[in-house]
Coordinates of C-alpha atoms in Angstrom, one line a residue:
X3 CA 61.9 9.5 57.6
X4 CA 58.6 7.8 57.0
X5 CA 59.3 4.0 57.8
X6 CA 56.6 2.0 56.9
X7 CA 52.9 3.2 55.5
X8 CA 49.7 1.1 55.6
X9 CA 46.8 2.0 53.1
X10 CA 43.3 -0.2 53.1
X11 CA 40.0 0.2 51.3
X12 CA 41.0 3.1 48.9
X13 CA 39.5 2.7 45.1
X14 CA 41.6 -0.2 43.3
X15 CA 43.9 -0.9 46.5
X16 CA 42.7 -3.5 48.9
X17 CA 45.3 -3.4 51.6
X18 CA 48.9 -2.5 51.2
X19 CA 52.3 -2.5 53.7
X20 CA 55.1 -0.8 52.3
X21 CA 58.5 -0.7 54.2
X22 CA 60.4 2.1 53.5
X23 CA 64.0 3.3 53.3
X24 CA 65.5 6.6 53.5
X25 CA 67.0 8.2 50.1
X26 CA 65.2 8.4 46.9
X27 CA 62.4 6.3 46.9
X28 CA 60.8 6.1 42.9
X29 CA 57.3 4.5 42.2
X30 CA 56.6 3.5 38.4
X31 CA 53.8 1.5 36.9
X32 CA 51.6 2.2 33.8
X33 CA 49.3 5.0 33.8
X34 CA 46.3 4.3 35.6
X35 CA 47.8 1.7 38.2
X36 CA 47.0 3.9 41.1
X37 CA 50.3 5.7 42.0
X38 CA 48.8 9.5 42.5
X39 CA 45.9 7.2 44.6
X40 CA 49.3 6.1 46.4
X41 CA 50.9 9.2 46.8
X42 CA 47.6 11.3 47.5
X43 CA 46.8 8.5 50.5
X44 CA 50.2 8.6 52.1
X45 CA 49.9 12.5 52.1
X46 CA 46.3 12.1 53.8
X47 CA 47.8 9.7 56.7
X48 CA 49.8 13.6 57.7
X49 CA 46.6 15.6 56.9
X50 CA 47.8 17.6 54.1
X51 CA 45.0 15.9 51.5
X52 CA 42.3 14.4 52.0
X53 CA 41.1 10.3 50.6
X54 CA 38.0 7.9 51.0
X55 CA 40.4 5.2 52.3
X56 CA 39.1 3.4 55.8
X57 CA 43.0 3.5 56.9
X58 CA 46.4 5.4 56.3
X59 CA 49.0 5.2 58.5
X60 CA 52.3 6.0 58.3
X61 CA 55.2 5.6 61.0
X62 CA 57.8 8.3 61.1
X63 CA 61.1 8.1 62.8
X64 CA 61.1 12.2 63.0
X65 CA 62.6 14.2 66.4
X66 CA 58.8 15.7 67.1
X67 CA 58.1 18.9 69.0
X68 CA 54.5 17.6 70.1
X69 CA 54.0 18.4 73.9
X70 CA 51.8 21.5 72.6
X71 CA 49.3 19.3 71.0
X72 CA 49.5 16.9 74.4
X73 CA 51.4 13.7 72.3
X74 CA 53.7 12.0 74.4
X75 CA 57.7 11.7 73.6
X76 CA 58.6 8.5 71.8
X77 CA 61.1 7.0 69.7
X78 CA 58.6 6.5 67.0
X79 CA 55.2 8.3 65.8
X80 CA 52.3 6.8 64.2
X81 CA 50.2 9.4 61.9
X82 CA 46.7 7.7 61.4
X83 CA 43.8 8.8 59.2
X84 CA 40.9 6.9 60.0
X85 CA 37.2 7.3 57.4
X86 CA 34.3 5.7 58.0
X87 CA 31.1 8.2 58.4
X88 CA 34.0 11.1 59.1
X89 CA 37.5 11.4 59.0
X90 CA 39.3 11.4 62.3
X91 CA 43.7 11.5 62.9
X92 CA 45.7 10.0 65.3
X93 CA 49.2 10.0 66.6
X94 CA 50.6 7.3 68.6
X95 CA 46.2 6.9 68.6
X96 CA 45.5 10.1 70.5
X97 CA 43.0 11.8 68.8
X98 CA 44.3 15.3 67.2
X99 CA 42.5 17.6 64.7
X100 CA 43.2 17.4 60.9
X101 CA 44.6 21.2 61.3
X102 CA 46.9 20.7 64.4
X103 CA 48.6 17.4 62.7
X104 CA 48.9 18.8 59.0
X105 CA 50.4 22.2 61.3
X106 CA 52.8 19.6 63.0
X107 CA 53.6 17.4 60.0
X108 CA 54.4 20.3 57.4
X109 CA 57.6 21.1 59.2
X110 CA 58.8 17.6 58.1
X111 CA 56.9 17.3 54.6
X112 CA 57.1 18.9 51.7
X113 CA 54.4 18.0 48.3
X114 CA 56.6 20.1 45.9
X115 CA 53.4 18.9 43.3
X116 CA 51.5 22.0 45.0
X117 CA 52.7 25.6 43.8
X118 CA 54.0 26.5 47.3
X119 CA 55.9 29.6 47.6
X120 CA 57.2 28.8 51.2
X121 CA 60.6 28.2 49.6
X122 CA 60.7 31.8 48.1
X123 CA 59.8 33.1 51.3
X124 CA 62.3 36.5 52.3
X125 CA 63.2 34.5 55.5
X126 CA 64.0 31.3 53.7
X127 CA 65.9 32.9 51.1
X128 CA 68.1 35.0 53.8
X129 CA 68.9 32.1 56.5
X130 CA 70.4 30.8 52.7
X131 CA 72.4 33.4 52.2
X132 CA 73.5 34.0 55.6
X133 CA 74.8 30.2 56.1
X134 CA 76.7 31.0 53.2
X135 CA 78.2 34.0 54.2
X136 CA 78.9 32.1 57.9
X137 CA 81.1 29.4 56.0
X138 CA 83.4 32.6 55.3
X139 CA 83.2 35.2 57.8
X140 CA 81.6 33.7 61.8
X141 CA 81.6 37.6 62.2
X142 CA 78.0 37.7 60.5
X143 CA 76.0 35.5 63.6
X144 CA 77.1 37.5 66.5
X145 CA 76.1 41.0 64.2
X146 CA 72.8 39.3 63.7
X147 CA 72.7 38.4 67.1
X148 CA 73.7 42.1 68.3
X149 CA 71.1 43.5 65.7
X150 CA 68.2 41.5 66.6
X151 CA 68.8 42.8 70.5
X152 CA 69.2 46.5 69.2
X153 CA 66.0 46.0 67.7
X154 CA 63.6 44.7 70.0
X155 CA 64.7 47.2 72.0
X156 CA 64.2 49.5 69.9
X157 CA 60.8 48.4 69.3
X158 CA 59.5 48.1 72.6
X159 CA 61.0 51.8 73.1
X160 CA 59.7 53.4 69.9
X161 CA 56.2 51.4 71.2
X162 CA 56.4 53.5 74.9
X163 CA 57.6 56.8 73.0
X164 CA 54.5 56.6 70.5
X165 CA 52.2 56.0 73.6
X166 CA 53.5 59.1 75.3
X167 CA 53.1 61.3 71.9
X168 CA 49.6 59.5 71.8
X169 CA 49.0 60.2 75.7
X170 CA 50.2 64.2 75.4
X171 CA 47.8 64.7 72.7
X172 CA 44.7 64.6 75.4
X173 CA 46.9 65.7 78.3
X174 CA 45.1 68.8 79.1
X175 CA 42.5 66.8 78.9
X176 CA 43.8 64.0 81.0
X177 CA 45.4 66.4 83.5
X178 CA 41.8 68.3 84.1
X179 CA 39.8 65.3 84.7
X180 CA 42.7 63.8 87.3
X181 CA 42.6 67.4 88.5
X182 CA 38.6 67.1 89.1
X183 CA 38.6 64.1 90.4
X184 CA 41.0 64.8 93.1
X185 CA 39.1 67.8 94.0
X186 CA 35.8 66.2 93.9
X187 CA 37.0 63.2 96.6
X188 CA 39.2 66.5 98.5
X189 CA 36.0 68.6 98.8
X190 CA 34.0 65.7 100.8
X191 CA 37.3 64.8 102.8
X192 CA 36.3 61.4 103.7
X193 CA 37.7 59.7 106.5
X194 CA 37.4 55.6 106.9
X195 CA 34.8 54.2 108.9
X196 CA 33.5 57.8 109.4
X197 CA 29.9 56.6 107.8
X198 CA 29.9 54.6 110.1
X199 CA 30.4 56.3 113.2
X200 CA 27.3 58.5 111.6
X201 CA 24.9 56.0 111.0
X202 CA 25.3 55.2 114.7
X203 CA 24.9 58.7 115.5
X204 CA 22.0 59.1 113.1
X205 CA 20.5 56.0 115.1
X206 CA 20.8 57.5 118.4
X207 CA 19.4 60.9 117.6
X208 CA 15.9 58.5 116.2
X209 CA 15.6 57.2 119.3
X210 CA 16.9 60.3 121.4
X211 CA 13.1 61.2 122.6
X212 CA 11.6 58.0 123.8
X213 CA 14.9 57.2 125.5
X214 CA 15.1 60.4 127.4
X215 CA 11.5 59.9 128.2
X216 CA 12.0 56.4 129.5
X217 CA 14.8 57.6 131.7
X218 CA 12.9 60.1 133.0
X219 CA 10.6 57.2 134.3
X220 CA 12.7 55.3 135.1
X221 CA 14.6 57.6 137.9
X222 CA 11.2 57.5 139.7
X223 CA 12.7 54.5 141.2
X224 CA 15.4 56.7 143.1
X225 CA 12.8 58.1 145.1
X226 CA 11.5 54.9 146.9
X227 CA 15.2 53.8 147.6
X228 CA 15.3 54.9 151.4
X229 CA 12.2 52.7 151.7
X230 CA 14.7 50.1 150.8
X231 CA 17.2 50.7 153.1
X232 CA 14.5 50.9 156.1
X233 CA 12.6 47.6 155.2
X234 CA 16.5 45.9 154.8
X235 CA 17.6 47.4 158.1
X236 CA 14.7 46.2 159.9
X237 CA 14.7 42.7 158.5
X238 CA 18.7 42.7 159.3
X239 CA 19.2 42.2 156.1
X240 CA 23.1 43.4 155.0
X241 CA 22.3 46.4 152.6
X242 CA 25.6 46.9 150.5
X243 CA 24.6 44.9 147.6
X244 CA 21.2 47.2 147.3
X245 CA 23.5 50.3 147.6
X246 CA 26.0 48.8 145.1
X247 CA 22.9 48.3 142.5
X248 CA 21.4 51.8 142.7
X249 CA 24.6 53.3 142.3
X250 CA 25.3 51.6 139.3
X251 CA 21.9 52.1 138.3
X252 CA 22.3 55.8 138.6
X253 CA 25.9 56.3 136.6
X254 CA 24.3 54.1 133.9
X255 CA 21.0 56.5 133.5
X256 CA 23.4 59.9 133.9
X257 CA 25.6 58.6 131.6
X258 CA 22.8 57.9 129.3
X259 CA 21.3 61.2 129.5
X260 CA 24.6 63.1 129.2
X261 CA 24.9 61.0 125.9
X262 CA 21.3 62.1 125.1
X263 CA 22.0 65.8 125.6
X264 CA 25.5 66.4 123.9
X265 CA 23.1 65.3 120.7
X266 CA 21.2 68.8 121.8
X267 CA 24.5 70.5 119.9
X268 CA 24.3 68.1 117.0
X269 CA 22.4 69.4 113.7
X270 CA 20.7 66.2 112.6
X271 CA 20.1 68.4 108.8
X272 CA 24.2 68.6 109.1
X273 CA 24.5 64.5 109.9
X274 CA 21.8 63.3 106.8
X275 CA 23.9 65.6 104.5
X276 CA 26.7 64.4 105.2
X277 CA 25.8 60.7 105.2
X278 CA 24.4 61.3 101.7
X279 CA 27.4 62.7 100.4
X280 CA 29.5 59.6 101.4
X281 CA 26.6 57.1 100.3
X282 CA 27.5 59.0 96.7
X283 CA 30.5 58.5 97.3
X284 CA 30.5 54.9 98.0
X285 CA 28.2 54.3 94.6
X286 CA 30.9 55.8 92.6
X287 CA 33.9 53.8 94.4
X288 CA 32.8 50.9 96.2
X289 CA 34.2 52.2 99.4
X290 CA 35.8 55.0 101.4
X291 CA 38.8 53.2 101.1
X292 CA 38.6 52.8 97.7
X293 CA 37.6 56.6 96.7
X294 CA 41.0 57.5 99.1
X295 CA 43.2 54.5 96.9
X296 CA 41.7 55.8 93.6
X297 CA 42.5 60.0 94.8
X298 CA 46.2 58.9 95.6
X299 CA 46.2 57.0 92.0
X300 CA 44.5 60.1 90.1
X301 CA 47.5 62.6 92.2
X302 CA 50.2 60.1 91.1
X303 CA 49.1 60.3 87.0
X304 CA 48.4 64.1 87.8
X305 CA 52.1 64.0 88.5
X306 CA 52.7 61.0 85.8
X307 CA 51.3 64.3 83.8
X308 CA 53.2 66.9 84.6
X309 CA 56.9 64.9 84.3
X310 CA 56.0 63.2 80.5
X311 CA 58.2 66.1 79.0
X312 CA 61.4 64.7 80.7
X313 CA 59.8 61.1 80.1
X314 CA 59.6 61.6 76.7
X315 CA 62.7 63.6 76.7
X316 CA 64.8 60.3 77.9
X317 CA 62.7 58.0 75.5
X318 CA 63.8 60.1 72.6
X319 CA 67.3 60.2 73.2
X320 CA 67.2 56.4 73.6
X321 CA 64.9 55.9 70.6
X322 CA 67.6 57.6 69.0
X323 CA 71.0 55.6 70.2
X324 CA 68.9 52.6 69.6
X325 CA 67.8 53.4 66.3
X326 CA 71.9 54.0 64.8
X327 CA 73.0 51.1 66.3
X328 CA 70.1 49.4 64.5
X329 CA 70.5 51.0 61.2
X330 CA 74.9 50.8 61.5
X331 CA 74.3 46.5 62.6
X332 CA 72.0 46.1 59.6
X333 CA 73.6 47.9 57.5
X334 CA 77.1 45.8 58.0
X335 CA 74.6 42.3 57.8
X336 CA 73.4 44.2 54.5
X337 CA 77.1 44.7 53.5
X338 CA 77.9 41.0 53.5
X339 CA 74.8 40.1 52.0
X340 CA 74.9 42.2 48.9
X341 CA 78.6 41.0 48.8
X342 CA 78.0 37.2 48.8
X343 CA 74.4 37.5 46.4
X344 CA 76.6 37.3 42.9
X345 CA 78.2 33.9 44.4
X346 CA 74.7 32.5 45.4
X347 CA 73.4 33.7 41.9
X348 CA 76.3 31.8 40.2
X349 CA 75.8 28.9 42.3
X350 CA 72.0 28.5 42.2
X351 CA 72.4 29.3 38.0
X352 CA 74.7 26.3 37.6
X353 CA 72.0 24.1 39.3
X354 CA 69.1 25.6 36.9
X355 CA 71.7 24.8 34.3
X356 CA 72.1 21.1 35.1
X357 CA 67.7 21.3 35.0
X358 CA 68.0 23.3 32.2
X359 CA 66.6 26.3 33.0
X360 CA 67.0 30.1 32.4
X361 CA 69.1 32.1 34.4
X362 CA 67.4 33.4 37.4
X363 CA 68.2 37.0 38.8
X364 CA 68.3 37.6 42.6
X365 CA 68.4 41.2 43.8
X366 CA 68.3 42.6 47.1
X367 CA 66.2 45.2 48.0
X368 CA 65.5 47.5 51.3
X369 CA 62.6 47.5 53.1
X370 CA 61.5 48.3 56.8
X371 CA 63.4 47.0 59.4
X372 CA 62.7 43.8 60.8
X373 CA 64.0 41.3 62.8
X374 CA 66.6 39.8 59.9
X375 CA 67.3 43.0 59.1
X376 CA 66.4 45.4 55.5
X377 CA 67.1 43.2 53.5
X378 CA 64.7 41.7 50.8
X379 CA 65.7 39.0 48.5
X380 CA 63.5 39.3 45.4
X381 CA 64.4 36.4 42.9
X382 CA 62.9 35.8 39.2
X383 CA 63.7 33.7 36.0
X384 CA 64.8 35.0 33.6
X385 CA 63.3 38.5 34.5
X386 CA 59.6 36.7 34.6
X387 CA 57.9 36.9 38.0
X388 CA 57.6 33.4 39.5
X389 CA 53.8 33.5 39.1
X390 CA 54.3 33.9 35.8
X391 CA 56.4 30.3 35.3
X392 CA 54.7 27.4 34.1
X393 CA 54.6 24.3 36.9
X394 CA 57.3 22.9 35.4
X395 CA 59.8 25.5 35.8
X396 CA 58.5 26.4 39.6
X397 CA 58.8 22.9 40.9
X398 CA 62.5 22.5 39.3
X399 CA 63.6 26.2 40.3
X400 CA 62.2 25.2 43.9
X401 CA 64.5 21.9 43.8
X402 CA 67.6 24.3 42.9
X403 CA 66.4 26.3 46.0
X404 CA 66.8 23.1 48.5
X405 CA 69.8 21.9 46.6
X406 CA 71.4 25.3 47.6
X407 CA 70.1 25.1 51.2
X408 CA 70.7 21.1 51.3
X409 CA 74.3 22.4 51.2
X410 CA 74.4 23.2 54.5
X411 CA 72.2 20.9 56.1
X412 CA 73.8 19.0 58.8
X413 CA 71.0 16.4 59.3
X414 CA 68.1 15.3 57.6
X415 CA 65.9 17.9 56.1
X416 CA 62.0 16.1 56.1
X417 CA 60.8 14.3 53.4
X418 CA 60.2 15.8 49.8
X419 CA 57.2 14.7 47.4
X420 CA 57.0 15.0 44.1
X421 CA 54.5 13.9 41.4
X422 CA 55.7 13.5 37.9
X423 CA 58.9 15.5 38.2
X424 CA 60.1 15.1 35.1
X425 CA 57.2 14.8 33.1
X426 CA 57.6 16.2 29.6
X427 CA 61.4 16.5 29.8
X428 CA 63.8 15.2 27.6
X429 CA 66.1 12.6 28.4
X430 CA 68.5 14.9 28.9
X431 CA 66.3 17.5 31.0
X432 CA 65.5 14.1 32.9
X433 CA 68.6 13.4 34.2
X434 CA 69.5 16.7 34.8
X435 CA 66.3 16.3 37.6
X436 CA 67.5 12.8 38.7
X437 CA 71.2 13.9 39.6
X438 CA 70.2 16.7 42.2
X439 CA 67.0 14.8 43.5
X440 CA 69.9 12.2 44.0
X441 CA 72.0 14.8 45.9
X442 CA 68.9 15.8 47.7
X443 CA 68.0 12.7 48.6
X444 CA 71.4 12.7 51.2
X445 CA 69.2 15.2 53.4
X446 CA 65.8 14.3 52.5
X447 CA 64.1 11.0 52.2
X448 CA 61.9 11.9 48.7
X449 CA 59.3 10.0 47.7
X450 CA 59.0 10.8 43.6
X451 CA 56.6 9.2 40.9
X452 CA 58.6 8.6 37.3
X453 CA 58.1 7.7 33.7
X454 CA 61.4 8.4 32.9
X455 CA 64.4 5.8 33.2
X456 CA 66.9 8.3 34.3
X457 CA 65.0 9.1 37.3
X458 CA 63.6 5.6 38.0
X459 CA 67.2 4.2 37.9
X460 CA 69.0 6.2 40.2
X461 CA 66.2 5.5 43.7
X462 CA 67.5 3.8 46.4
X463 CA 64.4 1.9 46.5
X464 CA 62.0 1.3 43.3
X465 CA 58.1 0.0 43.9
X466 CA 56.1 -0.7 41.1
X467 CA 52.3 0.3 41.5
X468 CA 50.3 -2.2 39.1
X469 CA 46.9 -3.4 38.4
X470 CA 45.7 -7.6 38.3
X471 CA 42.0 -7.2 37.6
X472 CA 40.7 -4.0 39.3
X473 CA 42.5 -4.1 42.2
X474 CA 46.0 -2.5 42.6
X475 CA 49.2 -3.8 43.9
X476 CA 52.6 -2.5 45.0
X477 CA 55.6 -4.7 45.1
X478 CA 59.3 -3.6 45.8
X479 CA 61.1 -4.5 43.1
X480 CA 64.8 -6.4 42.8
X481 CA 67.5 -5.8 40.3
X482 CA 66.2 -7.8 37.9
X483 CA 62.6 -6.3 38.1
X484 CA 64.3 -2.9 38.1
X485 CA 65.8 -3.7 34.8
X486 CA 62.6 -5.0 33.3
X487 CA 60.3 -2.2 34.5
X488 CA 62.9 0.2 33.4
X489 CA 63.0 -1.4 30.3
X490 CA 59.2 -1.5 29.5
X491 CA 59.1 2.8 30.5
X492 CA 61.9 2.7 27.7
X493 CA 60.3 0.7 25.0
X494 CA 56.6 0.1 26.3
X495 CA 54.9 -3.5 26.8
X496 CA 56.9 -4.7 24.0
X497 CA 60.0 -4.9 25.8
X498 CA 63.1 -5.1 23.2
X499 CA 66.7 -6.2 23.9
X500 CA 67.7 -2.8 23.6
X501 CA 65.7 -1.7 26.2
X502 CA 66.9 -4.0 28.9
X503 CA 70.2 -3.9 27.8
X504 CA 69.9 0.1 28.3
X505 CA 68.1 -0.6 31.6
X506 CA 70.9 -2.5 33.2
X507 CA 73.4 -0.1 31.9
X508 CA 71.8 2.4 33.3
X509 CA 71.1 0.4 37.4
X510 CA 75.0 -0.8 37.2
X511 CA 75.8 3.0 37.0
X512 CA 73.7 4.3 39.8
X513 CA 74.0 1.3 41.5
X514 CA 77.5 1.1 42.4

């Protein structure tokens, strides 16, 4: 519920604190005292209207689901609209856009003034029905339950079986390409790091000439080496580490040049070709690695290919379990349904009686399957499409709607607002809407502006909106105030004896 709202600097209203109570919560005052300005500000504080006031804040006692918007857990919330150059919202003052807290806020707030047809919805109207039909028979949650399993299931296989139709209508298509792409990477017959153990050999074979040729020098030195041993023998110098050098010298340059000379049987024309062919390769994949990974990927889809009949074959016979199992669980929901619409018809028709009202008619109807089933509940009054009933009728035929789900409500519902309810009704028509806002009022705290005394006495807590000068005041009223405002929407400034005798009458019996 809201607890306590704060308005300042809005038109006529200077600075206001209201402390709130749960219930039915009325606001009178003579026309023109400001109480749409009240009711439009305290909407604005949630982000659902918009107002020039510099502050609206309201603290709300609500069970919030606001980690996704980043507000911290607490036992209370403070919604803030704040307008000076531009409007900015808070809660608990972290900053939060108008459309994330008028998004968080509508699940807890209703403005039944506004011709929403949320309350209408197919869902709504079903999760209605369906708690009805659980007060008689539990057998209808676990269908539900088994039905919504059945189809998702179904869903997800009918999803895979439509790709596969979708996928064999290009699979010669498909299959050719993987075909040609395996053959293309087959044909070159990489191996890894074979480019490059060919770019070495590429290197080698530049250089084979000018190598041989410098060996070919160099072995010149081999001549002179029994010089060296003669000088060394003569200067009784120990000769082994000369020996040990030239030999090594000598396996190094044959070595070299029997390196040099297997090239002789190497066709360099052969080597650049093939070098080429795996430098294409490499543009088109990356790497050798990667052309191999992407041939073994192609072969598995080629084969992918060739099994999507028995694929296909398995999806369908599943697709078509699935799809009785959805049809027979819906069809039992549907059952129950169809058998407990003429007591919800009665029902709702007794509460459009008490606000007199036509009769409405509620059919059900079959559509696609979905996840509450395919069942449609289409509802009209008195066989006029509800966007064909005047304001009046809508807003009183949507309070018959929440009476019917307030039914089953185990804690509270939100908070309702209404403007001018029972506007242009009768007395009678007037207390028709003041007994089930009053049983409404056990699940929802509603905030409702009157000029009717049937309404105004029944509210657990009456403020009068009113004007001294040109600035506007509200001011919670007592018994005795209640009688005398009460008394004045009665009989007008000129308040008679009548009247107040009337109004107390009236506060005695809804106040006992």
């Amino acid at each position: 519920m809201i607890e306590r709202f704060y308005l300042k600097d809005y038109l006529s209203f200077k600075e206001i604190e209201l402390n709130l109570k749960g219930g039915l919560v009325v606001f009178t005052g003579p026309s023109g005292s400001g109480k749409s300005l009240l009711m439009s500000s305290i909407l604005s504080s949630f982000g659902t209207t918009t107002c020039d006031a510099s502050l609206c804040e309201s603290v709300v006692s609500w069970e919030l689901d606001a980690d996704e918007y980043g507000i911290e857990s607490d036992d209370v919330y403070i919604f803030k609209h704040l307008k000076k150059e531009k409007s900015r919202y808070f809660i608990n003052n972290q900053s939060i856009s108008k459309k994330a807290i008028k998004s968080l806020s509508l699940n807890y707030l209703k403005h039944l003034s506004l011709r929403d047809f949320s309350d209408f919805e197919n869902e709504n109207l079903l999760s209605i029905l369906d708690k009805r039909i659980e007060k008689k028979n539990h057998k209808i949650n676990k269908l539900k339950d088994e039905y919504k399993e059945a189809f998702l299931e179904h869903k997800k296989v009918k999803k895979e079986l439509l790709a596969i139709e979708d996928e064999q209508k290009k699979i010669v298509e498909l299959k050719e390409f993987a075909a040609f792409e395996i053959k293309k990477i087959e044909d070159i017959n990489p191996k890894i790091s074979e480019d490059e153990e060919l770019l070495e050999i590429k290197k080698e074979l530049s250089k084979k000439e000018k190598a041989l040729e410098a060996i070919s020098k160099a072995n010149v030195v081999f001549e002179y080496e029994h010089n060296v041993f003669n000088a060394l023998e003569l200067l009784n110098v120990e000769n082994s580490f000369f020996s040990d050098t030239m030999n090594e010298l000598r396996a190094i340059m044959e070595s070299a040049e029997e390196k040099f000379n297997a090239l002789d049987e190497i066709d360099i024309e052969e080597i650049l070709n093939r070098i080429e062919e795996l430098s294409d390769l490499k543009r088109r994949y990356g790497s050798i690695e990667e052309a191999l990974s992407y041939k073994q990927q192609k072969i598995l889809e080629l084969q992918k290919y060739e099994n999507i009949e028995i694929t296909k074959g398995d999806l369908q016979s599943r697709e078509t379990t699935l799809y009785k199992k959805v049809k027979d669980l819906a069809c039992n929901i549907s059952n129950l349904r169809h058998n407990e619409l003429k007591s919800l018809k009665d029902n709702l028709n007794e509460y459009l009686k008490e606000l007199y009202l036509r009769d409405a008619q509620l059919e059900i109807s079959d559509i696609e399957y979905g996840i509450s089933g395919k069942d449609k509940v289409d509802i009209k009054l008195n066989a006029t499409d509800l966007q064909k009933v005047s304001t009046g009728e809508f807003n009183r035929l949507r309070l018959a709607i929440l009476a019917l789900k307030s039914e089953f409500m185990s804690k509270n519902g939100g908070v309702l607002m209404l403007d001018e309810i029972d506007a242009n009704l009768s007395g009678e028509e007037s207390m028709s809407v003041a007994k089930v806002l009053k049983e409404l009022s056990k699940h929802f705290q509603i905030f409702v502006i009157s000029h009717q005394p049937q309404l105004t006495s029944m509210g657990d807590q009456h403020f009068l909106v009113h004007k001294k000068s040109d600035e506007s005041y509200v001011t919670e009223l007592g018994f005795d105030e209640r009688v005398d405002e009460i008394a004045r929407i009665i009989s007008g400034e000129s308040i008679t004896q009548e009247a107040r005798e009337f109004a107390k009458e009236l506060l005695n019996l809804h106040t006992k």
